[in-house]
Short mmCIF file of C-alpha atoms in Angstrom, two decimals:
data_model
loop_
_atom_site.label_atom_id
_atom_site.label_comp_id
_atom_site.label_asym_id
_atom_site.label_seq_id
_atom_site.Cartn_x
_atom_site.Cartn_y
_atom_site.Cartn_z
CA UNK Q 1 -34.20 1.48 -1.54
CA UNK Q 2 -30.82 1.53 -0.35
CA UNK Q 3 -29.99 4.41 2.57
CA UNK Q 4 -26.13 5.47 2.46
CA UNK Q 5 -26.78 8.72 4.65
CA UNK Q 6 -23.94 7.99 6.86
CA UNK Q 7 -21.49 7.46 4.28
CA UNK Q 8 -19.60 10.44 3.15
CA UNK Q 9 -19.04 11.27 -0.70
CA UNK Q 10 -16.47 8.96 -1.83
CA UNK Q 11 -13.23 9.62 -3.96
CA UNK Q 12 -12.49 7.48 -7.59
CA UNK Q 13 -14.28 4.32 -4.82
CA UNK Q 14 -13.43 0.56 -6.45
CA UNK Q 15 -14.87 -1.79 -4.70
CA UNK Q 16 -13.32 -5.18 -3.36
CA UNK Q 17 -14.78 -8.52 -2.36
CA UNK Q 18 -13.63 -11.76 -0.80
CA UNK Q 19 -16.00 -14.35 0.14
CA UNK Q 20 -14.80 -17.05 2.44
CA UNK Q 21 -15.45 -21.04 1.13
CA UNK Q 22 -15.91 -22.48 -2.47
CA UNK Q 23 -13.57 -19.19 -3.91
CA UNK Q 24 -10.88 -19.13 -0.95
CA UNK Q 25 -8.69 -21.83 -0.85
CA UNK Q 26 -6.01 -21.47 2.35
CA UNK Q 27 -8.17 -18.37 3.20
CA UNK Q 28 -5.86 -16.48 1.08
CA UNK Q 29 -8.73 -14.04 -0.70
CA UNK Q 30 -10.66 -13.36 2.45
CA UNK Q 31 -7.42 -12.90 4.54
CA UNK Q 32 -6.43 -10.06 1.34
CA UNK Q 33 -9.67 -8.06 2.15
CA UNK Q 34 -9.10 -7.86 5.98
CA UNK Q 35 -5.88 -7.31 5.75
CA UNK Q 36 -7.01 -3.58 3.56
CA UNK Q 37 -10.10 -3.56 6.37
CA UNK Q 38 -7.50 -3.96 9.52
CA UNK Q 39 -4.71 -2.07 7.66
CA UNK Q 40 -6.66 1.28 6.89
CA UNK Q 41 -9.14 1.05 9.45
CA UNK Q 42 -11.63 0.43 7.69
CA UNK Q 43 -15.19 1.67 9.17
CA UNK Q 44 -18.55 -0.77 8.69
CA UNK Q 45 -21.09 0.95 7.56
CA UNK Q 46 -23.47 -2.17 6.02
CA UNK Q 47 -24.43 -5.76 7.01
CA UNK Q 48 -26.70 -8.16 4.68
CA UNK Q 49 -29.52 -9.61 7.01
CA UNK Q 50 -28.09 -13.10 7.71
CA UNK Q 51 -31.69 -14.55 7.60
CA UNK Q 52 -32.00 -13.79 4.13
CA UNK Q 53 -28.95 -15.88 2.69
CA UNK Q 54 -27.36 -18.08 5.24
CA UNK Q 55 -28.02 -21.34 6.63
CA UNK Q 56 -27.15 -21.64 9.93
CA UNK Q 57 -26.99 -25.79 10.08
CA UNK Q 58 -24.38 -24.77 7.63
CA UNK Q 59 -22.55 -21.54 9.02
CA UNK Q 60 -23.12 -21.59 12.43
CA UNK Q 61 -23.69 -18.50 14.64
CA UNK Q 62 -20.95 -17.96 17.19
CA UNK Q 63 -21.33 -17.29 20.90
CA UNK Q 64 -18.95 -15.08 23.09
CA UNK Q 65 -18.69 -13.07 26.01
CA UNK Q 66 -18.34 -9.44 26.48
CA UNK Q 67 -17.59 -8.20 29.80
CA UNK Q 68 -19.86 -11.03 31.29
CA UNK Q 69 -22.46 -10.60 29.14
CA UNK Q 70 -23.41 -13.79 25.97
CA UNK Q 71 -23.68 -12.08 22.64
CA UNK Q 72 -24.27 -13.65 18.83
CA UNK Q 73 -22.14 -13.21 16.01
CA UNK Q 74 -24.39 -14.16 12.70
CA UNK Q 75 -22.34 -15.45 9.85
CA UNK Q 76 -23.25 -12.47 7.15
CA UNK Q 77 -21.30 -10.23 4.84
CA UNK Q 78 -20.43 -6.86 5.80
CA UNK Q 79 -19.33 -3.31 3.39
CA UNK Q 80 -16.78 -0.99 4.92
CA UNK Q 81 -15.29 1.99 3.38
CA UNK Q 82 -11.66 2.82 3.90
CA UNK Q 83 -10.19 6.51 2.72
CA UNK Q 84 -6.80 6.56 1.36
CA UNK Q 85 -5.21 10.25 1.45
CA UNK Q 86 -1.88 8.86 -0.42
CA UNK Q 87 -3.10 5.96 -2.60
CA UNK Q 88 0.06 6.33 -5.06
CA UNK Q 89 2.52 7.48 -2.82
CA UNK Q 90 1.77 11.06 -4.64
CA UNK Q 91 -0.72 12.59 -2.47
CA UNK Q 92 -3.79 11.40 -4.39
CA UNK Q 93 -6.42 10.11 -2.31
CA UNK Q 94 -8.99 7.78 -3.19
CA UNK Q 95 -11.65 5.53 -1.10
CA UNK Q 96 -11.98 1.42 -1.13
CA UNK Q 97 -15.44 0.05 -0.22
CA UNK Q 98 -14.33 -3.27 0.89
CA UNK Q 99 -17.02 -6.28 0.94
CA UNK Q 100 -15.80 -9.51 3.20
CA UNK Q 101 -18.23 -12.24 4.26
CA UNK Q 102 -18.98 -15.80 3.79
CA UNK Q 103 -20.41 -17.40 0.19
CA UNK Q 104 -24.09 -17.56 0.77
CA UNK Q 105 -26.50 -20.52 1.36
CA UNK Q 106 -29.25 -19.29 -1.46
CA UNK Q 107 -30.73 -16.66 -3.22
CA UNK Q 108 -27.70 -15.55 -4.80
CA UNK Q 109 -29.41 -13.35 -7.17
CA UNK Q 110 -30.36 -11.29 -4.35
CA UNK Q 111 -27.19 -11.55 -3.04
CA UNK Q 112 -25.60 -9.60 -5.73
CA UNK Q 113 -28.47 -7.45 -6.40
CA UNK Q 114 -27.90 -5.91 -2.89
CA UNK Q 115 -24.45 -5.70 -3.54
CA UNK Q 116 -24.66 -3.75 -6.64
CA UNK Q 117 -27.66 -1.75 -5.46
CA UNK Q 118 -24.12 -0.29 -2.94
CA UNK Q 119 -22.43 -0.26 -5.60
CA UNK Q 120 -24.64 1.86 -7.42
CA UNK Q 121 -25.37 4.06 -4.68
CA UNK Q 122 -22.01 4.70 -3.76
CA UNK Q 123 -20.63 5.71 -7.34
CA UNK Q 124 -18.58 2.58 -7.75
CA UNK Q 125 -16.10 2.39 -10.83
CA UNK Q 126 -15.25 -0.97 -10.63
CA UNK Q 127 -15.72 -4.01 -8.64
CA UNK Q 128 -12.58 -6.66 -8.08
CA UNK Q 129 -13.47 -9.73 -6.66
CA UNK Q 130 -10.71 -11.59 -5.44
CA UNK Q 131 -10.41 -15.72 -5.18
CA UNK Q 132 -7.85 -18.23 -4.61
CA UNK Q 133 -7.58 -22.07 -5.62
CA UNK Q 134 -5.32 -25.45 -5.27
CA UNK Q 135 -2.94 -26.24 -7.98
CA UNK Q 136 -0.70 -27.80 -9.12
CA UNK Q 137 1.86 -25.03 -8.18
CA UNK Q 138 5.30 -25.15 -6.00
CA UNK Q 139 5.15 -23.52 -2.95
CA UNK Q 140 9.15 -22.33 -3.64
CA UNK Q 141 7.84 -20.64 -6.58
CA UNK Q 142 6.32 -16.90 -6.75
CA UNK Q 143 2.31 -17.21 -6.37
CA UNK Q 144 0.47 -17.15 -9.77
CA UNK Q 145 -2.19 -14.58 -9.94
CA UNK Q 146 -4.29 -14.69 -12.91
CA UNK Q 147 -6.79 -11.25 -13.95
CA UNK Q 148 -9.94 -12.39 -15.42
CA UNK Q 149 -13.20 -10.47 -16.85
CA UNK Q 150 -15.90 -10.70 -18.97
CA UNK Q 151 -15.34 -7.43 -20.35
CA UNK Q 152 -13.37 -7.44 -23.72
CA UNK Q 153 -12.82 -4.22 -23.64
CA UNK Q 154 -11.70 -3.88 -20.14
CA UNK Q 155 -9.29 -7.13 -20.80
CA UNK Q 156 -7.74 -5.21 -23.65
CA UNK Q 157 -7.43 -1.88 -21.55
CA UNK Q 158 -6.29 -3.52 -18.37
CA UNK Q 159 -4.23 -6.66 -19.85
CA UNK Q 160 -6.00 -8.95 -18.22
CA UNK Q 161 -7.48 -12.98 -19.61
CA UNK Q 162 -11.00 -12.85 -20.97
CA UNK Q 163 -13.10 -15.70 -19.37
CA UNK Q 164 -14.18 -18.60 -21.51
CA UNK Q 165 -15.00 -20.98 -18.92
CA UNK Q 166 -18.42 -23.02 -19.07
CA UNK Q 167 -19.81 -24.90 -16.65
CA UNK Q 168 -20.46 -24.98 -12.43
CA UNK Q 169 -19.54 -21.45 -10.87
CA UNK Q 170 -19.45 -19.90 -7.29
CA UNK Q 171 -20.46 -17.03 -6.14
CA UNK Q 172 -17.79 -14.81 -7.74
CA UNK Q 173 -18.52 -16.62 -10.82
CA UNK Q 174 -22.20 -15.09 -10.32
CA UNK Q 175 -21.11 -11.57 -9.10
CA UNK Q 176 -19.09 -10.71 -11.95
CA UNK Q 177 -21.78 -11.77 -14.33
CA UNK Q 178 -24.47 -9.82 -12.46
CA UNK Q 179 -21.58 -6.72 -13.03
CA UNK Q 180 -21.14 -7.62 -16.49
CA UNK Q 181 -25.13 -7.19 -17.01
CA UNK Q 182 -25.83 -4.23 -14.82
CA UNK Q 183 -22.89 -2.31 -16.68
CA UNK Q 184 -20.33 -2.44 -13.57
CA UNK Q 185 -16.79 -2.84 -14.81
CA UNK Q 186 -15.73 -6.15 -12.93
CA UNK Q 187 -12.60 -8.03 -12.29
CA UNK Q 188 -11.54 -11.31 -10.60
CA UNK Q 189 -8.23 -12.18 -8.89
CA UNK Q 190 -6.97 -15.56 -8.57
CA UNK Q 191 -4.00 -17.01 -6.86
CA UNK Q 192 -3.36 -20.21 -6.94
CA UNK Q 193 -1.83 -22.03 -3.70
CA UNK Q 194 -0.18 -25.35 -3.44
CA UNK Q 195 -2.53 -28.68 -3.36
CA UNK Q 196 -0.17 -30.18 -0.89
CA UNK Q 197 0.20 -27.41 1.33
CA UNK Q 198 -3.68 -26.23 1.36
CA UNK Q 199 -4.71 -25.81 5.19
CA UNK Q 200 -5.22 -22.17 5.91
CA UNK Q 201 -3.56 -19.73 6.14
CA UNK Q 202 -1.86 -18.93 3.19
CA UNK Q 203 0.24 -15.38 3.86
CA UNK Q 204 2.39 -15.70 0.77
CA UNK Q 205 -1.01 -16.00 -1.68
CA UNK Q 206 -2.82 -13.49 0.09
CA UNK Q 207 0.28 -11.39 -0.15
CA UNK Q 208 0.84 -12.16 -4.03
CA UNK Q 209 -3.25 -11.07 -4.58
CA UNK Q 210 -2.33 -7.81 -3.11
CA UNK Q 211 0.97 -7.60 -4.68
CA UNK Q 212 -1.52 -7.36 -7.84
CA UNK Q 213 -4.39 -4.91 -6.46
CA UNK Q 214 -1.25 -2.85 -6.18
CA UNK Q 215 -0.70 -3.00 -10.27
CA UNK Q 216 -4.10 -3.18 -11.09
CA UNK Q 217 -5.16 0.31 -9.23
CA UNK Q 218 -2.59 1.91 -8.80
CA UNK Q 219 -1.91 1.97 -4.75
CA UNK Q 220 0.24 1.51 -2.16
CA UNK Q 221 -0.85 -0.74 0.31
CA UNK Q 222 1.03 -1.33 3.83
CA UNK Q 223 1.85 -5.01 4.55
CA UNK Q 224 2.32 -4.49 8.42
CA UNK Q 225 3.71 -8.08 9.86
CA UNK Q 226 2.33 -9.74 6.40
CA UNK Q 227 5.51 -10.11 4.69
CA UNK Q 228 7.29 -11.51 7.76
CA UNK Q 229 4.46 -14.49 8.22
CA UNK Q 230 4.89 -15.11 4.48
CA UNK Q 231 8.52 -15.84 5.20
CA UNK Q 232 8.00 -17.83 7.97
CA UNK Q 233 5.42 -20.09 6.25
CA UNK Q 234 7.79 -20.60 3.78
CA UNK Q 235 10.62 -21.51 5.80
CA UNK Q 236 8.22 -24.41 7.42
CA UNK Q 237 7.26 -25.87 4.06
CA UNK Q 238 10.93 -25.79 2.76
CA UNK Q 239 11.72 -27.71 6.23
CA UNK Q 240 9.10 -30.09 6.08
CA UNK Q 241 10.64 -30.78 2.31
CA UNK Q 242 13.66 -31.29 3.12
CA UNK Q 243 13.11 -34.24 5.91
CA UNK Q 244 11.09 -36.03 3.30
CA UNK Q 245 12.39 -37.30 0.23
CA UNK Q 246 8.92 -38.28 -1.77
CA UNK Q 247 7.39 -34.41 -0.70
CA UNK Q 248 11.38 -33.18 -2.38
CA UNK Q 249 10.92 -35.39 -5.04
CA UNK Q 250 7.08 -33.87 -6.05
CA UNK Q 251 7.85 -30.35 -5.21
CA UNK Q 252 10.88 -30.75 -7.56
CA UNK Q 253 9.17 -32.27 -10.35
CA UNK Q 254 6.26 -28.99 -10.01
CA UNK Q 255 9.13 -26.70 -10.24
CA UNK Q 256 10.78 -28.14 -13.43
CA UNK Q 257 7.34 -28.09 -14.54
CA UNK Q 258 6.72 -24.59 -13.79
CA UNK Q 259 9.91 -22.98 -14.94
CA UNK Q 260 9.41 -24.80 -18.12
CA UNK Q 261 6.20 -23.70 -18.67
CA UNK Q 262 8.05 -20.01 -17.62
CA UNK Q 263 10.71 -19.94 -20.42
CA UNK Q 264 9.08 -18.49 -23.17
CA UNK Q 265 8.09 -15.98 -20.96
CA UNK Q 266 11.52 -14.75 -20.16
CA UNK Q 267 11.86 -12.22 -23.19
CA UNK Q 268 13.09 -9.16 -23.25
CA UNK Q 269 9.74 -7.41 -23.61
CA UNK Q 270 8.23 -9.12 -20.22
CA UNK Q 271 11.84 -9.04 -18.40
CA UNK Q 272 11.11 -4.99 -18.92
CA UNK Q 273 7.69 -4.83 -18.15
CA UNK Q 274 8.89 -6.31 -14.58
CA UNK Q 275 11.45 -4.04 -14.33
CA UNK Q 276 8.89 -1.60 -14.61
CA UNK Q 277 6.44 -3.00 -11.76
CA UNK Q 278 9.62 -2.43 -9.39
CA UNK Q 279 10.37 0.69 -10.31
CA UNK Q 280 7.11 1.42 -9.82
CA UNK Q 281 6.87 -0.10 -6.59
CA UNK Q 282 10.39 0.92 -5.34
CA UNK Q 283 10.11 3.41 -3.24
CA UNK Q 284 13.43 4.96 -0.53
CA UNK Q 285 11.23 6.53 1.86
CA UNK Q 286 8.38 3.56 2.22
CA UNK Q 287 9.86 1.68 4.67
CA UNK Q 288 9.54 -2.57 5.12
CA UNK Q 289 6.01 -2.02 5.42
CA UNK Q 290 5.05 -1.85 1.53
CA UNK Q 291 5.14 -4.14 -0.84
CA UNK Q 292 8.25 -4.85 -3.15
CA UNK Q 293 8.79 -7.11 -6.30
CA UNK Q 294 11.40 -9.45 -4.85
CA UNK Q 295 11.69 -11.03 -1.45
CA UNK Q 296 8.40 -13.29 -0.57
CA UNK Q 297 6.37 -12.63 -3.45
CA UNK Q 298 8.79 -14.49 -5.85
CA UNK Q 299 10.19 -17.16 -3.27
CA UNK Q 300 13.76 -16.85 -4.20
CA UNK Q 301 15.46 -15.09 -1.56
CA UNK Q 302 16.85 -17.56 1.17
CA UNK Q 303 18.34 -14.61 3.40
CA UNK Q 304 14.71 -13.93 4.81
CA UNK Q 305 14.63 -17.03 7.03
CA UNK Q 306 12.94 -15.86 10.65
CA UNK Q 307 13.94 -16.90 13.76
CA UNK Q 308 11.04 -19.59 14.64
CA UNK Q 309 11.01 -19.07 18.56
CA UNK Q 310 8.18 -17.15 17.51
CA UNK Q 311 6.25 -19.70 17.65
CA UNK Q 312 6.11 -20.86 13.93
CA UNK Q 313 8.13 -24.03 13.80
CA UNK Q 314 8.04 -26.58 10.85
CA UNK Q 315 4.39 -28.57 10.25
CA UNK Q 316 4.67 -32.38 10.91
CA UNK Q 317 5.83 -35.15 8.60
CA UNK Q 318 3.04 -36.11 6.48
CA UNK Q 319 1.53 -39.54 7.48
CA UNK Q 320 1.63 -42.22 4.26
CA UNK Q 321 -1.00 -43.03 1.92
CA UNK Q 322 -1.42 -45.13 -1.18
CA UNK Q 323 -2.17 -42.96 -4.57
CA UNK Q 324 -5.42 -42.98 -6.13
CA UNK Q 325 -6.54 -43.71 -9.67
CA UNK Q 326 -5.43 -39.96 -11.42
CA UNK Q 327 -8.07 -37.98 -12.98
CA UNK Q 328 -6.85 -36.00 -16.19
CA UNK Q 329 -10.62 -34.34 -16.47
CA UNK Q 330 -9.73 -30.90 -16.98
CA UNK Q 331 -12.45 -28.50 -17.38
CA UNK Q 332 -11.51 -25.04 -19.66
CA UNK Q 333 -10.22 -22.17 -17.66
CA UNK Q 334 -10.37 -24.18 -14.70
CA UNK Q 335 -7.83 -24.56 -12.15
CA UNK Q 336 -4.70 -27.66 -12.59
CA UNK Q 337 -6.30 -30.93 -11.47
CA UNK Q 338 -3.83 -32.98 -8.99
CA UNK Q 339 -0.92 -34.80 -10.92
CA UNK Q 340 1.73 -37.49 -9.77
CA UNK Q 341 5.06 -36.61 -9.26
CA UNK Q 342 5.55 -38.26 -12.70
CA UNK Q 343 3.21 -35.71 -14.42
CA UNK Q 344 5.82 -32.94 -15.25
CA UNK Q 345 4.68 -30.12 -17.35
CA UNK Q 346 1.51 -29.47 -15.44
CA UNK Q 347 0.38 -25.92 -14.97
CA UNK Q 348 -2.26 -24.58 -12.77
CA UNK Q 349 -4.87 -22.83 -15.07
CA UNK Q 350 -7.02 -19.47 -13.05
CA UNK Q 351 -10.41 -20.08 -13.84
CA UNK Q 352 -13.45 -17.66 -13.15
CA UNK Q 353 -13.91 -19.86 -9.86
CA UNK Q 354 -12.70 -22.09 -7.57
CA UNK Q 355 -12.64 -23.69 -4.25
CA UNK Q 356 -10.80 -24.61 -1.48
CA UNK Q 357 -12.98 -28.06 -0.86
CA UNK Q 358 -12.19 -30.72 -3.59
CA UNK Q 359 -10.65 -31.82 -7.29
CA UNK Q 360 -13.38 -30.56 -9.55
CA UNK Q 361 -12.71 -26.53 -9.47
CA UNK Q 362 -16.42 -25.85 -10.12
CA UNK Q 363 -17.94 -28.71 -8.69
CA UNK Q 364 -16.90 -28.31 -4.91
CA UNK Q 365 -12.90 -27.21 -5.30
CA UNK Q 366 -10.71 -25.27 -6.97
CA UNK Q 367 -7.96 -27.67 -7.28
CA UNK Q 368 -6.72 -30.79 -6.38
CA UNK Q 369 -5.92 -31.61 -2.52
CA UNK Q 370 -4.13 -33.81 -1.06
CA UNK Q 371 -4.82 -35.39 2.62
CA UNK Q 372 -4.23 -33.06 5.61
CA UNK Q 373 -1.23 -34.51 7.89
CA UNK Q 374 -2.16 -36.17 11.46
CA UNK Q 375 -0.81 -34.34 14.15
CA UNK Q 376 -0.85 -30.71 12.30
CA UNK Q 377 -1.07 -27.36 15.05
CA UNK Q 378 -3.16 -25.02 12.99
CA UNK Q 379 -0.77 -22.16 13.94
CA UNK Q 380 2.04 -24.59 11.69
CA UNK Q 381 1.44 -24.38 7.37
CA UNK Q 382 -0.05 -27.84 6.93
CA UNK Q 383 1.47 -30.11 4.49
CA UNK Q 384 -0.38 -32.70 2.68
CA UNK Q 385 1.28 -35.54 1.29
CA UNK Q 386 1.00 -35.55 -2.99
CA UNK Q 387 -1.38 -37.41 -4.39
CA UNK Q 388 -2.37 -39.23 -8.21
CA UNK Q 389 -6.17 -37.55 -8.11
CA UNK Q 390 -8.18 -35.20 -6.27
CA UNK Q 391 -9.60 -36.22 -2.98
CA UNK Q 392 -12.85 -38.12 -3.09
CA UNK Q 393 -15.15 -36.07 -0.63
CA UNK Q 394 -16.15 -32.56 -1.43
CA UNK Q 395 -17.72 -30.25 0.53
CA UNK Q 396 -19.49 -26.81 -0.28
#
């Protein structure tokens, strides 16, 4: 039996998850979750007992000091709540219980039994899990983020894909099934970030998921310095792209790719329904620190360039390597498997899961990924050069 006495009565409470690993490529998902845990001050009021899901050979336990003294950190998965007097920039409130920890080692169905017995107990609406993957997707192009459910009524109602994929999942996969059977309206995010371009962080992906936890309910969430490291991660890619003609000549072939794959979508019915998201979002009192249609999230404003003295300069050149043997194996409603720059058309496809690790989206990656550049500071977005196939090693 689950004890919530510390937790006050919550208002309309959704609850979102992140998990980092097999579902969060360039840390993008996980990166969302804090950002609404750091942004509204968000107040832990749950941990899952670490000895129960985790193995440690696998996620370590950290060691640091405090005032002199050693402490532990256990790798686990923690539930804050965050209360939101003006949710919609109207005065409404509402309340966020916000779950962010690491995909577990085993018992999974435990794992998401405990979750939903908070769920439960809390008066939880809906659950939104949110996920990221490599694709084949130009970083100089606005993030896709694909809505997916298993709910056919709630993909009618909320416009969102209806899953159809079949075979290997992650734990998202298994958390929005678990919903699905215990009645718990569920949703799953995905953005997709650039194969060549996967080392972590990812600000303009994690920006883009929350860009669309805006739309889906309804609030107004502060960005803070997001928006800025968005642009300044961008600005190193395009910089890195430009010194090297065969990384130019890839990313240009995605974006043909992508913008032909766009074109039927430019109608006048979906050129007014995103005229509508910015009215929506517009706002003449809110200030930089909210999130607004143009700018980062679509990739097409040069004017946004920061000054780099910051600290953020340009990642290395990539270091060369020979293309592998392609592999076209695509599995349904899986994420784009790596292309050459020859293979124009491509499109990264959301799929209920992903990961950040390898090729196969359900077998140890959500997308293909290229080799990470020698020489690459980790504070620096870290360019890998394009490749014909997925990389050979994957890791859970």
């Amino acid at each position: 039996m689950i004890e919530l006495d510390g937790v006050p009565e919550l208002i309309d409470p959704v609850m979102v998850a992140a998990f980092e690993g097999w579902n969060d490529a360039g840390d993008a998902a996980s990166a969302a979750v804090a950002h609404l845990d750091r942004e509204w001050k968000g107040e832990v009021f749950a941990a899952l007992d670490a000895e129960d899901y985790y193995d440690f050979q696998v996620n370590r336990p950290t060691v640091w000091l405090d005032g002199g003294v050693r402490k532990i950190t256990w790798p686990t998965t923690r539930l804050s709540v965050v209360r939101i007097a003006d949710a919609d920039g109207k005065g409404k409130p509402r309340d966020l219980v916000l779950v962010r920890g690491i995909e577990p080692s085993m018992r999974w169905r435990s794992f998401c039994n405990e979750i939903l017995g908070f769920a439960h107990e809390l008066g939880v609406e809906m659950l939104v899990v949110l996920g990221a993957l490599l694709g084949d997707t130009p970083h100089t192009r606005p993030v896709p983020v694909s809505g997916v459910t298993s709910d056919p009524d709630l993909a009618r109602t909320l416009d969102l894909e209806e899953t159809r994929y079949e075979g290997p999942t992650g734990i998202v996969g298994i958390l929005q099934e678990a919903c699905t059977h215990a009645g718990v309206p569920a949703v799953s995010l995905w953005a997709a970030v650039p194969h060549y371009v996967s080392q972590p962080p990812n600000p303009k992906a994690t920006l883009a998921l929350l860009n669309r936890l805006e739309d889906l309910l309804g609030l107004r969430i502060p960005l803070g310095e997001l928006s800025e490291d968005a642009r300044a991660w961008q600005l190193g890619v395009d910089q890195l792209a430009a010194e090297d003609s065969e990384v130019a000549e890839y990313v240009q072939s995605l974006e043909e790719a992508r913008d032909t794959a766009d074109l039927p979508e430019a109608s006048g019915e979906a050129i007014a329904r995103e005229f509508e998201r910015y009215l929506r979002r517009r706002d003449p009192q809110a200030g930089p620190g909210l999130a607004t249609e143009g700018g980062v999230a679509d990739g097409r404003d040069g004017s946004y360039l920061r000054d780099t003295t910051s600290g953020r300069t340009r990642p290395p050149k990539p270091a060369s390597k020979e293309p592998k043997e392609p592999n076209r194996e695509r599995e349904p409603g899986g994420p784009a498997e790596s292309r050459s720059p020859e293979a124009k058309g491509s499109e990264s496809k959301n799929p209920e899961d992903g990961d950040s690790q390898s090729g196969n989206p359900e077998a140890g990656g959500p997308g293909p990924q290229g080799r990470q550049a020698k020489g690459t500071d980790s504070a620096k977005p870290d360019v890998t050069e394009p490749e014909d196939g997925p990389a050979d090693d994957s890791e859970n």
